[in-house]
mmCIF file of C-alpha atoms in Angstrom:
data_model
loop_
_atom_site.group_PDB
_atom_site.id
_atom_site.type_symbol
_atom_site.label_atom_id
_atom_site.label_comp_id
_atom_site.label_asym_id
_atom_site.label_seq_id
_atom_site.Cartn_x
_atom_site.Cartn_y
_atom_site.Cartn_z
ATOM 1 C CA UNK A 208 33.340 5.814 -5.629
ATOM 2 C CA UNK A 209 33.319 2.005 -5.301
ATOM 3 C CA UNK A 210 30.373 -0.040 -6.479
ATOM 4 C CA UNK A 211 27.834 2.799 -6.899
ATOM 5 C CA UNK A 212 25.276 0.323 -8.241
ATOM 6 C CA UNK A 213 25.409 -2.175 -5.352
ATOM 7 C CA UNK A 214 23.160 -1.853 -2.306
ATOM 8 C CA UNK A 215 25.129 -2.232 0.914
ATOM 9 C CA UNK A 216 23.818 -1.887 4.446
ATOM 10 C CA UNK A 217 23.816 1.949 4.438
ATOM 11 C CA UNK A 218 22.074 1.912 1.062
ATOM 12 C CA UNK A 219 19.472 -0.501 2.406
ATOM 13 C CA UNK A 220 18.787 1.905 5.266
ATOM 14 C CA UNK A 221 18.406 4.788 2.810
ATOM 15 C CA UNK A 222 16.045 2.792 0.590
ATOM 16 C CA UNK A 223 13.918 1.772 3.577
ATOM 17 C CA UNK A 224 13.699 5.377 4.818
ATOM 18 C CA UNK A 225 12.775 6.613 1.349
ATOM 19 C CA UNK A 226 10.177 3.896 0.795
ATOM 20 C CA UNK A 227 8.626 4.375 4.234
ATOM 21 C CA UNK A 228 8.243 8.121 3.685
ATOM 22 C CA UNK A 229 6.814 7.502 0.222
ATOM 23 C CA UNK A 230 4.295 4.910 1.400
ATOM 24 C CA UNK A 231 3.378 6.575 4.685
ATOM 25 C CA UNK A 232 0.057 8.015 3.500
ATOM 26 C CA UNK A 233 -1.145 4.560 2.428
ATOM 27 C CA UNK A 234 0.171 2.910 5.578
ATOM 28 C CA UNK A 235 -1.599 5.363 7.898
ATOM 29 C CA UNK A 236 -4.489 6.322 5.613
ATOM 30 C CA UNK A 237 -7.232 6.080 8.307
ATOM 31 C CA UNK A 238 -5.185 8.346 10.571
ATOM 32 C CA UNK A 239 -4.401 10.592 7.596
ATOM 33 C CA UNK A 240 -8.114 10.953 6.835
ATOM 34 C CA UNK A 241 -8.800 11.915 10.452
ATOM 35 C CA UNK A 242 -5.868 14.338 10.443
ATOM 36 C CA UNK A 243 -7.096 16.152 7.329
ATOM 37 C CA UNK A 244 -10.581 16.188 8.839
ATOM 38 C CA UNK A 245 -9.292 17.943 11.960
ATOM 39 C CA UNK A 246 -7.329 20.402 9.823
ATOM 40 C CA UNK A 247 -10.080 21.365 7.382
ATOM 41 C CA UNK A 248 -13.405 20.362 8.937
ATOM 42 C CA UNK A 249 -14.418 18.581 5.714
ATOM 43 C CA UNK A 250 -17.173 15.955 5.813
ATOM 44 C CA UNK A 251 -16.472 12.229 5.534
ATOM 45 C CA UNK A 252 -17.292 12.101 1.829
ATOM 46 C CA UNK A 253 -14.879 14.906 0.947
ATOM 47 C CA UNK A 254 -12.149 13.313 3.080
ATOM 48 C CA UNK A 255 -12.464 10.110 1.067
ATOM 49 C CA UNK A 256 -11.937 12.051 -2.137
ATOM 50 C CA UNK A 257 -8.879 13.820 -0.669
ATOM 51 C CA UNK A 258 -7.291 10.451 0.182
ATOM 52 C CA UNK A 259 -8.132 9.195 -3.287
ATOM 53 C CA UNK A 260 -6.494 12.201 -4.990
ATOM 54 C CA UNK A 261 -3.306 11.731 -2.944
ATOM 55 C CA UNK A 262 -3.019 8.005 -3.625
ATOM 56 C CA UNK A 263 -3.882 8.282 -7.316
ATOM 57 C CA UNK A 264 -1.235 10.984 -7.772
ATOM 58 C CA UNK A 265 1.171 8.579 -6.100
ATOM 59 C CA UNK A 266 0.207 5.853 -8.567
ATOM 60 C CA UNK A 267 0.833 8.121 -11.564
ATOM 61 C CA UNK A 268 4.230 9.100 -10.154
ATOM 62 C CA UNK A 269 5.177 5.433 -9.607
ATOM 63 C CA UNK A 270 4.281 4.759 -13.231
ATOM 64 C CA UNK A 271 6.419 7.676 -14.382
ATOM 65 C CA UNK A 272 9.197 6.563 -12.055
ATOM 66 C CA UNK A 273 9.518 3.229 -13.830
ATOM 67 C CA UNK A 274 10.806 5.173 -16.849
ATOM 68 C CA UNK A 275 12.775 7.833 -14.952
ATOM 69 C CA UNK A 276 14.908 5.404 -12.915
ATOM 70 C CA UNK A 277 16.511 4.033 -16.080
ATOM 71 C CA UNK A 278 17.426 7.510 -17.327
ATOM 72 C CA UNK A 279 18.428 9.574 -14.291
ATOM 73 C CA UNK A 280 20.680 9.307 -11.246
ATOM 74 C CA UNK A 281 18.659 7.694 -8.440
ATOM 75 C CA UNK A 282 20.071 10.037 -5.818
ATOM 76 C CA UNK A 283 18.940 13.081 -7.774
ATOM 77 C CA UNK A 284 15.466 11.585 -8.155
ATOM 78 C CA UNK A 285 15.356 10.809 -4.435
ATOM 79 C CA UNK A 286 16.282 14.382 -3.512
ATOM 80 C CA UNK A 287 13.598 15.694 -5.867
ATOM 81 C CA UNK A 288 11.038 13.324 -4.334
ATOM 82 C CA UNK A 289 11.860 14.407 -0.779
ATOM 83 C CA UNK A 290 11.684 18.086 -1.740
ATOM 84 C CA UNK A 291 8.241 17.608 -3.311
ATOM 85 C CA UNK A 292 6.998 15.682 -0.250
ATOM 86 C CA UNK A 293 8.273 18.471 2.012
ATOM 87 C CA UNK A 294 6.631 21.235 -0.016
ATOM 88 C CA UNK A 295 3.386 19.279 -0.285
ATOM 89 C CA UNK A 296 3.174 18.778 3.466
ATOM 90 C CA UNK A 297 4.040 22.397 4.228
ATOM 91 C CA UNK A 298 1.306 23.488 1.821
ATOM 92 C CA UNK A 299 -1.148 21.061 3.440
ATOM 93 C CA UNK A 300 -0.467 22.630 6.850
ATOM 94 C CA UNK A 301 -1.861 25.952 5.565
ATOM 95 C CA UNK A 302 -4.995 24.558 3.878
ATOM 96 C CA UNK A 303 -8.543 25.118 5.040
ATOM 97 C CA UNK A 304 -10.620 24.389 1.930
ATOM 98 C CA UNK A 305 -11.271 21.314 -0.191
ATOM 99 C CA UNK A 306 -9.653 22.609 -3.440
ATOM 100 C CA UNK A 307 -6.544 23.748 -1.591
ATOM 101 C CA UNK A 308 -6.008 20.513 0.314
ATOM 102 C CA UNK A 309 -6.599 18.442 -2.832
ATOM 103 C CA UNK A 310 -3.964 20.456 -4.713
ATOM 104 C CA UNK A 311 -1.503 20.119 -1.833
ATOM 105 C CA UNK A 312 -2.039 16.374 -1.533
ATOM 106 C CA UNK A 313 -1.701 15.823 -5.279
ATOM 107 C CA UNK A 314 1.696 17.517 -5.101
ATOM 108 C CA UNK A 315 2.711 15.472 -2.061
ATOM 109 C CA UNK A 316 1.446 12.311 -3.755
ATOM 110 C CA UNK A 317 3.699 12.948 -6.748
ATOM 111 C CA UNK A 318 6.708 13.116 -4.434
ATOM 112 C CA UNK A 319 5.580 10.019 -2.548
ATOM 113 C CA UNK A 320 5.216 7.997 -5.745
ATOM 114 C CA UNK A 321 8.637 9.022 -7.029
ATOM 115 C CA UNK A 322 10.167 8.125 -3.654
ATOM 116 C CA UNK A 323 8.569 4.664 -3.811
ATOM 117 C CA UNK A 324 9.830 4.105 -7.375
ATOM 118 C CA UNK A 325 13.431 4.924 -6.403
ATOM 119 C CA UNK A 326 13.202 2.936 -3.172
ATOM 120 C CA UNK A 327 11.879 -0.177 -4.901
ATOM 121 C CA UNK A 328 14.501 0.092 -7.622
ATOM 122 C CA UNK A 329 17.230 0.273 -4.977
ATOM 123 C CA UNK A 330 15.784 -2.593 -2.926
ATOM 124 C CA UNK A 331 15.625 -4.690 -6.085
ATOM 125 C CA UNK A 332 19.366 -4.171 -6.628
ATOM 126 C CA UNK A 333 20.213 -5.782 -3.271
ATOM 127 C CA UNK A 334 22.153 -9.086 -3.274
ATOM 128 C CA UNK A 335 19.059 -10.643 -1.663
ATOM 129 C CA UNK A 336 16.027 -8.616 -2.849
ATOM 130 C CA UNK A 337 13.515 -10.778 -0.931
ATOM 131 C CA UNK A 338 15.277 -10.021 2.348
ATOM 132 C CA UNK A 339 15.570 -6.327 1.462
ATOM 133 C CA UNK A 340 11.859 -5.993 0.712
ATOM 134 C CA UNK A 341 11.053 -7.970 3.861
ATOM 135 C CA UNK A 342 13.036 -5.536 5.995
ATOM 136 C CA UNK A 343 11.255 -2.637 4.294
ATOM 137 C CA UNK A 344 7.845 -4.169 5.033
ATOM 138 C CA UNK A 345 8.633 -4.840 8.688
ATOM 139 C CA UNK A 346 10.027 -1.333 9.242
ATOM 140 C CA UNK A 347 7.151 0.323 7.387
ATOM 141 C CA UNK A 348 4.512 -1.563 9.355
ATOM 142 C CA UNK A 349 6.236 -0.867 12.670
ATOM 143 C CA UNK A 350 6.626 2.857 11.949
ATOM 144 C CA UNK A 351 3.050 3.236 10.707
ATOM 145 C CA UNK A 352 1.696 1.336 13.705
ATOM 146 C CA UNK A 353 3.560 3.632 16.095
ATOM 147 C CA UNK A 354 2.316 6.725 14.290
ATOM 148 C CA UNK A 355 -1.287 5.515 14.329
ATOM 149 C CA UNK A 356 -1.083 4.908 18.079
ATOM 150 C CA UNK A 357 0.241 8.382 18.964
ATOM 151 C CA UNK A 358 -1.555 10.374 16.254
ATOM 152 C CA UNK A 359 -4.771 11.102 18.208
ATOM 153 C CA UNK A 360 -2.775 12.445 21.162
ATOM 154 C CA UNK A 361 -0.550 14.509 18.859
ATOM 155 C CA UNK A 362 -3.598 16.094 17.200
ATOM 156 C CA UNK A 363 -4.807 17.262 20.594
ATOM 157 C CA UNK A 364 -1.433 18.412 21.901
ATOM 158 C CA UNK A 365 0.135 20.169 18.886
ATOM 159 C CA UNK A 366 -2.613 20.264 16.254
ATOM 160 C CA UNK A 367 -2.814 18.917 12.680
ATOM 161 C CA UNK A 368 -0.909 21.814 11.082
ATOM 162 C CA UNK A 369 2.125 21.177 13.273
ATOM 163 C CA UNK A 370 2.017 17.472 12.392
ATOM 164 C CA UNK A 371 2.150 18.207 8.654
ATOM 165 C CA UNK A 372 4.997 20.658 9.241
ATOM 166 C CA UNK A 373 6.784 17.923 11.186
ATOM 167 C CA UNK A 374 6.337 15.507 8.289
ATOM 168 C CA UNK A 375 7.839 18.101 5.950
ATOM 169 C CA UNK A 376 10.860 18.508 8.219
ATOM 170 C CA UNK A 377 11.337 14.731 8.401
ATOM 171 C CA UNK A 378 11.279 14.534 4.595
ATOM 172 C CA UNK A 379 13.911 17.255 4.295
ATOM 173 C CA UNK A 380 16.055 15.607 7.001
ATOM 174 C CA UNK A 381 15.908 12.297 5.132
ATOM 175 C CA UNK A 382 18.038 13.895 2.397
ATOM 176 C CA UNK A 383 21.032 13.144 4.644
ATOM 177 C CA UNK A 384 20.836 9.404 3.836
ATOM 178 C CA UNK A 385 20.347 9.765 0.069
ATOM 179 C CA UNK A 386 24.118 9.712 -0.482
ATOM 180 C CA UNK A 387 24.093 6.010 0.478
ATOM 181 C CA UNK A 388 21.743 5.045 -2.363
ATOM 182 C CA UNK A 389 23.111 3.441 -5.538
ATOM 183 C CA UNK A 390 23.293 5.859 -8.458
ATOM 184 C CA UNK A 391 21.647 3.443 -10.869
ATOM 185 C CA UNK A 392 20.917 -0.247 -11.408
ATOM 186 C CA UNK A 393 23.701 -2.763 -12.001
ATOM 187 C CA UNK A 394 21.378 -4.628 -14.395
ATOM 188 C CA UNK A 395 21.954 -3.588 -17.973
ATOM 189 C CA UNK A 396 19.877 -4.344 -21.015
ATOM 190 C CA UNK A 397 22.441 -6.947 -21.990
ATOM 191 C CA UNK A 398 21.614 -8.896 -18.829
ATOM 192 C CA UNK A 399 17.908 -9.070 -19.609
ATOM 193 C CA UNK A 400 16.384 -12.444 -20.259
ATOM 194 C CA UNK A 401 15.588 -13.259 -23.842
ATOM 195 C CA UNK A 402 12.845 -15.439 -25.159
ATOM 196 C CA UNK A 403 10.800 -15.334 -21.973
ATOM 197 C CA UNK A 404 7.102 -15.352 -22.728
ATOM 198 C CA UNK A 405 4.367 -13.737 -20.692
ATOM 199 C CA UNK A 406 1.664 -16.067 -19.393
ATOM 200 C CA UNK A 407 -1.345 -14.095 -20.539
ATOM 201 C CA UNK A 408 -3.875 -15.875 -18.322
ATOM 202 C CA UNK A 409 -1.877 -15.193 -15.167
ATOM 203 C CA UNK A 410 -1.101 -11.640 -16.287
ATOM 204 C CA UNK A 411 -4.745 -10.717 -16.778
ATOM 205 C CA UNK A 412 -5.921 -12.592 -13.688
ATOM 206 C CA UNK A 413 -3.118 -11.221 -11.524
ATOM 207 C CA UNK A 414 -3.418 -7.569 -12.513
ATOM 208 C CA UNK A 415 -7.235 -7.538 -12.555
ATOM 209 C CA UNK A 416 -7.356 -9.370 -9.241
ATOM 210 C CA UNK A 417 -4.849 -7.025 -7.604
ATOM 211 C CA UNK A 418 -6.710 -3.960 -8.876
ATOM 212 C CA UNK A 419 -10.041 -5.140 -7.437
ATOM 213 C CA UNK A 420 -8.430 -6.413 -4.237
ATOM 214 C CA UNK A 421 -6.903 -3.046 -3.435
ATOM 215 C CA UNK A 422 -10.162 -1.239 -4.226
ATOM 216 C CA UNK A 423 -11.853 -3.335 -1.538
ATOM 217 C CA UNK A 424 -9.070 -2.902 1.005
ATOM 218 C CA UNK A 425 -8.565 0.805 0.293
ATOM 219 C CA UNK A 426 -12.257 1.564 0.751
ATOM 220 C CA UNK A 427 -12.467 -0.036 4.205
ATOM 221 C CA UNK A 428 -9.044 0.959 5.564
ATOM 222 C CA UNK A 429 -9.500 4.607 4.571
ATOM 223 C CA UNK A 430 -12.664 4.846 6.668
ATOM 224 C CA UNK A 431 -11.540 2.675 9.577
ATOM 225 C CA UNK A 432 -10.978 5.685 11.833
ATOM 226 C CA UNK A 433 -14.230 7.324 10.723
ATOM 227 C CA UNK A 434 -16.200 4.147 11.459
ATOM 228 C CA UNK A 435 -14.840 4.133 14.987
ATOM 229 C CA UNK A 436 -15.546 7.846 15.468
ATOM 230 C CA UNK A 437 -19.116 7.537 14.149
ATOM 231 C CA UNK A 438 -19.767 4.870 16.786
ATOM 232 C CA UNK A 439 -18.585 7.161 19.580
ATOM 233 C CA UNK A 440 -15.389 5.235 20.314
ATOM 234 C CA UNK A 441 -12.704 7.221 22.155
ATOM 235 C CA UNK A 442 -10.032 8.598 19.774
ATOM 236 C CA UNK A 443 -7.222 7.078 21.850
ATOM 237 C CA UNK A 444 -8.836 3.643 21.586
ATOM 238 C CA UNK A 445 -9.246 4.094 17.830
ATOM 239 C CA UNK A 446 -5.561 4.981 17.559
ATOM 240 C CA UNK A 447 -4.608 1.904 19.580
ATOM 241 C CA UNK A 448 -6.830 -0.284 17.378
ATOM 242 C CA UNK A 449 -5.167 1.073 14.229
ATOM 243 C CA UNK A 450 -1.714 0.546 15.697
ATOM 244 C CA UNK A 451 -2.432 -3.038 16.756
ATOM 245 C CA UNK A 452 -3.967 -3.620 13.328
ATOM 246 C CA UNK A 453 -0.782 -2.501 11.588
ATOM 247 C CA UNK A 454 1.365 -4.708 13.820
ATOM 248 C CA UNK A 455 -0.850 -7.695 13.005
ATOM 249 C CA UNK A 456 0.060 -7.228 9.346
ATOM 250 C CA UNK A 457 3.575 -8.424 10.108
ATOM 251 C CA UNK A 458 2.089 -11.696 11.326
ATOM 252 C CA UNK A 459 0.146 -12.136 8.096
ATOM 253 C CA UNK A 460 3.245 -11.617 5.968
ATOM 254 C CA UNK A 461 5.221 -14.022 8.158
ATOM 255 C CA UNK A 462 2.553 -16.719 7.792
ATOM 256 C CA UNK A 463 2.721 -16.320 4.010
ATOM 257 C CA UNK A 464 6.499 -16.793 4.071
ATOM 258 C CA UNK A 465 6.313 -19.871 6.323
ATOM 259 C CA UNK A 466 3.453 -21.651 4.551
ATOM 260 C CA UNK A 467 3.989 -20.962 0.840
ATOM 261 C CA UNK A 468 6.076 -24.142 0.437
ATOM 262 C CA UNK A 469 3.634 -26.251 2.465
ATOM 263 C CA UNK A 470 0.177 -25.045 1.461
ATOM 264 C CA UNK A 471 -0.999 -24.206 -2.054
ATOM 265 C CA UNK A 472 -1.233 -20.569 -3.046
ATOM 266 C CA UNK A 473 -4.921 -21.015 -3.867
ATOM 267 C CA UNK A 474 -5.812 -22.269 -0.390
ATOM 268 C CA UNK A 475 -3.819 -19.487 1.289
ATOM 269 C CA UNK A 476 -5.534 -16.857 -0.875
ATOM 270 C CA UNK A 477 -8.946 -18.320 -0.063
ATOM 271 C CA UNK A 478 -8.079 -18.260 3.641
ATOM 272 C CA UNK A 479 -6.884 -14.671 3.491
ATOM 273 C CA UNK A 480 -10.113 -13.711 1.724
ATOM 274 C CA UNK A 481 -12.241 -15.315 4.416
ATOM 275 C CA UNK A 482 -10.317 -13.424 7.101
ATOM 276 C CA UNK A 483 -10.758 -10.114 5.248
ATOM 277 C CA UNK A 484 -14.472 -10.684 4.692
ATOM 278 C CA UNK A 485 -14.943 -11.364 8.403
ATOM 279 C CA UNK A 486 -13.214 -8.073 9.203
ATOM 280 C CA UNK A 487 -15.568 -6.233 6.811
ATOM 281 C CA UNK A 488 -18.591 -7.843 8.479
ATOM 282 C CA UNK A 489 -17.412 -6.733 11.933
ATOM 283 C CA UNK A 490 -17.266 -3.124 10.694
ATOM 284 C CA UNK A 491 -20.922 -3.082 9.585
ATOM 285 C CA UNK A 492 -23.671 -1.442 11.625
ATOM 286 C CA UNK A 493 -23.048 -0.665 15.290
ATOM 287 C CA UNK A 494 -19.388 -1.270 16.140
ATOM 288 C CA UNK A 495 -18.052 -1.599 19.689
ATOM 289 C CA UNK A 496 -14.481 -0.883 20.741
ATOM 290 C CA UNK A 497 -13.818 -4.616 21.027
ATOM 291 C CA UNK A 498 -15.194 -5.216 17.527
ATOM 292 C CA UNK A 499 -12.996 -2.439 16.156
ATOM 293 C CA UNK A 500 -9.899 -4.059 17.657
ATOM 294 C CA UNK A 501 -10.752 -7.532 16.337
ATOM 295 C CA UNK A 502 -11.737 -6.185 12.905
ATOM 296 C CA UNK A 503 -8.485 -4.225 12.681
ATOM 297 C CA UNK A 504 -6.347 -7.241 13.594
ATOM 298 C CA UNK A 505 -8.120 -9.471 11.076
ATOM 299 C CA UNK A 506 -8.052 -6.771 8.397
ATOM 300 C CA UNK A 507 -4.305 -6.248 8.247
ATOM 301 C CA UNK A 508 -3.478 -9.891 8.951
ATOM 302 C CA UNK A 509 -5.545 -11.021 5.963
ATOM 303 C CA UNK A 510 -4.292 -8.175 3.795
ATOM 304 C CA UNK A 511 -0.598 -8.861 4.406
ATOM 305 C CA UNK A 512 -1.135 -12.593 4.070
ATOM 306 C CA UNK A 513 -2.565 -12.033 0.591
ATOM 307 C CA UNK A 514 -0.075 -9.453 -0.700
ATOM 308 C CA UNK A 515 2.970 -11.784 -1.074
ATOM 309 C CA UNK A 516 0.730 -14.391 -2.725
ATOM 310 C CA UNK A 517 -0.682 -11.910 -5.240
ATOM 311 C CA UNK A 518 2.846 -10.688 -5.952
ATOM 312 C CA UNK A 519 3.869 -14.290 -6.561
ATOM 313 C CA UNK A 520 1.091 -14.718 -9.128
ATOM 314 C CA UNK A 521 2.276 -11.636 -11.019
ATOM 315 C CA UNK A 522 5.942 -12.658 -10.750
ATOM 316 C CA UNK A 523 5.138 -16.087 -12.156
ATOM 317 C CA UNK A 524 3.338 -14.472 -15.099
ATOM 318 C CA UNK A 525 6.564 -12.889 -16.406
ATOM 319 C CA UNK A 526 10.105 -13.882 -15.441
ATOM 320 C CA UNK A 527 11.408 -10.469 -16.536
ATOM 321 C CA UNK A 528 9.418 -8.811 -13.765
ATOM 322 C CA UNK A 529 7.465 -6.473 -16.024
ATOM 323 C CA UNK A 530 4.110 -7.628 -14.650
ATOM 324 C CA UNK A 531 5.260 -7.162 -11.053
ATOM 325 C CA UNK A 532 6.335 -3.598 -11.846
ATOM 326 C CA UNK A 533 2.946 -2.960 -13.433
ATOM 327 C CA UNK A 534 1.327 -4.449 -10.341
ATOM 328 C CA UNK A 535 2.925 -1.778 -8.145
ATOM 329 C CA UNK A 536 1.167 0.924 -10.128
ATOM 330 C CA UNK A 537 -2.089 -1.033 -10.487
ATOM 331 C CA UNK A 538 -2.434 -1.711 -6.768
ATOM 332 C CA UNK A 539 -1.825 1.936 -5.905
ATOM 333 C CA UNK A 540 -4.488 3.034 -8.386
ATOM 334 C CA UNK A 541 -6.902 0.503 -6.903
ATOM 335 C CA UNK A 542 -6.136 1.648 -3.382
ATOM 336 C CA UNK A 543 -6.846 5.225 -4.457
ATOM 337 C CA UNK A 544 -10.099 4.340 -6.235
ATOM 338 C CA UNK A 545 -11.407 2.513 -3.161
ATOM 339 C CA UNK A 546 -11.953 5.568 -0.928
ATOM 340 C CA UNK A 547 -13.663 7.431 -3.772
ATOM 341 C CA UNK A 548 -16.116 4.572 -4.391
ATOM 342 C CA UNK A 549 -16.799 4.291 -0.669
ATOM 343 C CA UNK A 550 -17.351 8.050 -0.444
ATOM 344 C CA UNK A 551 -19.908 7.880 -3.266
ATOM 345 C CA UNK A 552 -21.893 5.297 -1.287
ATOM 346 C CA UNK A 553 -21.911 7.179 2.019
ATOM 347 C CA UNK A 554 -25.188 8.456 3.417
ATOM 348 C CA UNK A 555 -24.411 10.457 6.527
ATOM 349 C CA UNK A 556 -22.434 8.203 8.870
ATOM 350 C CA UNK A 557 -23.767 4.949 7.398
ATOM 351 C CA UNK A 558 -20.792 2.911 6.207
ATOM 352 C CA UNK A 559 -22.713 -0.338 5.597
ATOM 353 C CA UNK A 560 -23.191 0.176 1.811
ATOM 354 C CA UNK A 561 -19.451 0.782 1.430
ATOM 355 C CA UNK A 562 -18.692 -2.364 3.419
ATOM 356 C CA UNK A 563 -20.986 -4.451 1.196
ATOM 357 C CA UNK A 564 -19.339 -2.950 -1.877
ATOM 358 C CA UNK A 565 -15.913 -3.974 -0.552
ATOM 359 C CA UNK A 566 -17.235 -7.447 0.197
ATOM 360 C CA UNK A 567 -18.522 -7.941 -3.359
ATOM 361 C CA UNK A 568 -15.358 -6.521 -4.965
ATOM 362 C CA UNK A 569 -13.062 -8.699 -2.827
ATOM 363 C CA UNK A 570 -14.998 -11.844 -3.747
ATOM 364 C CA UNK A 571 -14.730 -10.936 -7.442
ATOM 365 C CA UNK A 572 -11.009 -10.310 -7.044
ATOM 366 C CA UNK A 573 -10.279 -13.681 -5.509
ATOM 367 C CA UNK A 574 -12.549 -15.465 -7.987
ATOM 368 C CA UNK A 575 -10.567 -13.957 -10.881
ATOM 369 C CA UNK A 576 -7.163 -14.835 -9.396
ATOM 370 C CA UNK A 577 -8.163 -18.356 -8.384
ATOM 371 C CA UNK A 578 -9.749 -18.866 -11.804
ATOM 372 C CA UNK A 579 -6.515 -17.736 -13.450
ATOM 373 C CA UNK A 580 -4.467 -20.147 -11.330
ATOM 374 C CA UNK A 581 -6.785 -23.024 -12.229
ATOM 375 C CA UNK A 582 -6.736 -22.132 -15.940
ATOM 376 C CA UNK A 583 -2.926 -21.987 -15.878
ATOM 377 C CA UNK A 584 -2.878 -25.434 -14.248
ATOM 378 C CA UNK A 585 -5.231 -26.890 -16.840
ATOM 379 C CA UNK A 586 -3.114 -25.481 -19.676
ATOM 380 C CA UNK A 587 -0.064 -27.198 -18.212
ATOM 381 C CA UNK A 588 -1.757 -30.631 -18.269
ATOM 382 C CA UNK A 589 -1.233 -33.043 -21.179
ATOM 383 C CA UNK A 590 -4.166 -33.070 -23.578
ATOM 384 C CA UNK A 591 -5.101 -36.628 -22.604
ATOM 385 C CA UNK A 592 -5.085 -35.970 -18.871
ATOM 386 C CA UNK A 593 -8.280 -36.413 -16.942
ATOM 387 C CA UNK A 594 -9.290 -33.373 -14.938
ATOM 388 C CA UNK A 595 -11.404 -34.053 -11.850
#
């Protein structure tokens, strides 16, 4: 077989499919929370914990995957991941109690995390990794947006159990494209960079900032659907708001790409933070359908504007890419912790305390990252330089 370690066009398609299936729960988490709620009848607090268990299991599997991809054939790992996702979703379709659905989602989360690890490894082996990851992001956002739009209607027409069965069948069907994946990385240990130091200030600031940032975002996005439902907004309108929100994320990522060479990273991060904070404020108290739409658009626009910038901070901290790999696990853990913290603050259908928590955590996150960027800049100055 020619060039089993190079990612051609078919391999790119396989990696995108695998990564989209692996990240689907995170991408549609508000719809996922509503879907599990319809299936089990659990209260809002319990649903937050279910989402947290799924995402945290995913994070652990991503961490394990960073070691597995250097030791095992990627195609075999991909097939294992898809099988676990399929079994987890089939099990979920039969659940009616909190312990059962948590167990099923932990299993599915393990498969999802392994799928993401293999997908990212494959995308990173592309001749142009930036373009490969960009295609993955666009496809993932488009697919998740479409699912969020049709999900409320699907719940009514076929029911939540059938939807989870359908997801299991899609995972099994995706095995057909695994043969196009590379078998392993073309980068050997001999190609690794030597003598490259880690910038400790940026490492700490980047990882801590990403962790807190995803706690804030995960808390609010997980309960986006529930906030709309608690305000009596029609389920179809909520689904449309979530879909439009996901599509707006593409715009945020595009702005980051276009402006990173023209505007400083610090100013873009500050701007993204302001946009996110405004979206949190719109989701406090009584929320109208129009507010939900605007909040959703701002939410994902700000989020996807910030993500490439935060990745850039972590990439700059270590040229070998070790910090960026760690970031993938850290952000997933943070995104899983967010719903649990929000659930602990819920009192009935009052989401205001959770929104204020997200506001405070996001401000802390950006303060840490911006402080790290400033400290790095000061360290780079000559000792006799005047600092304004």
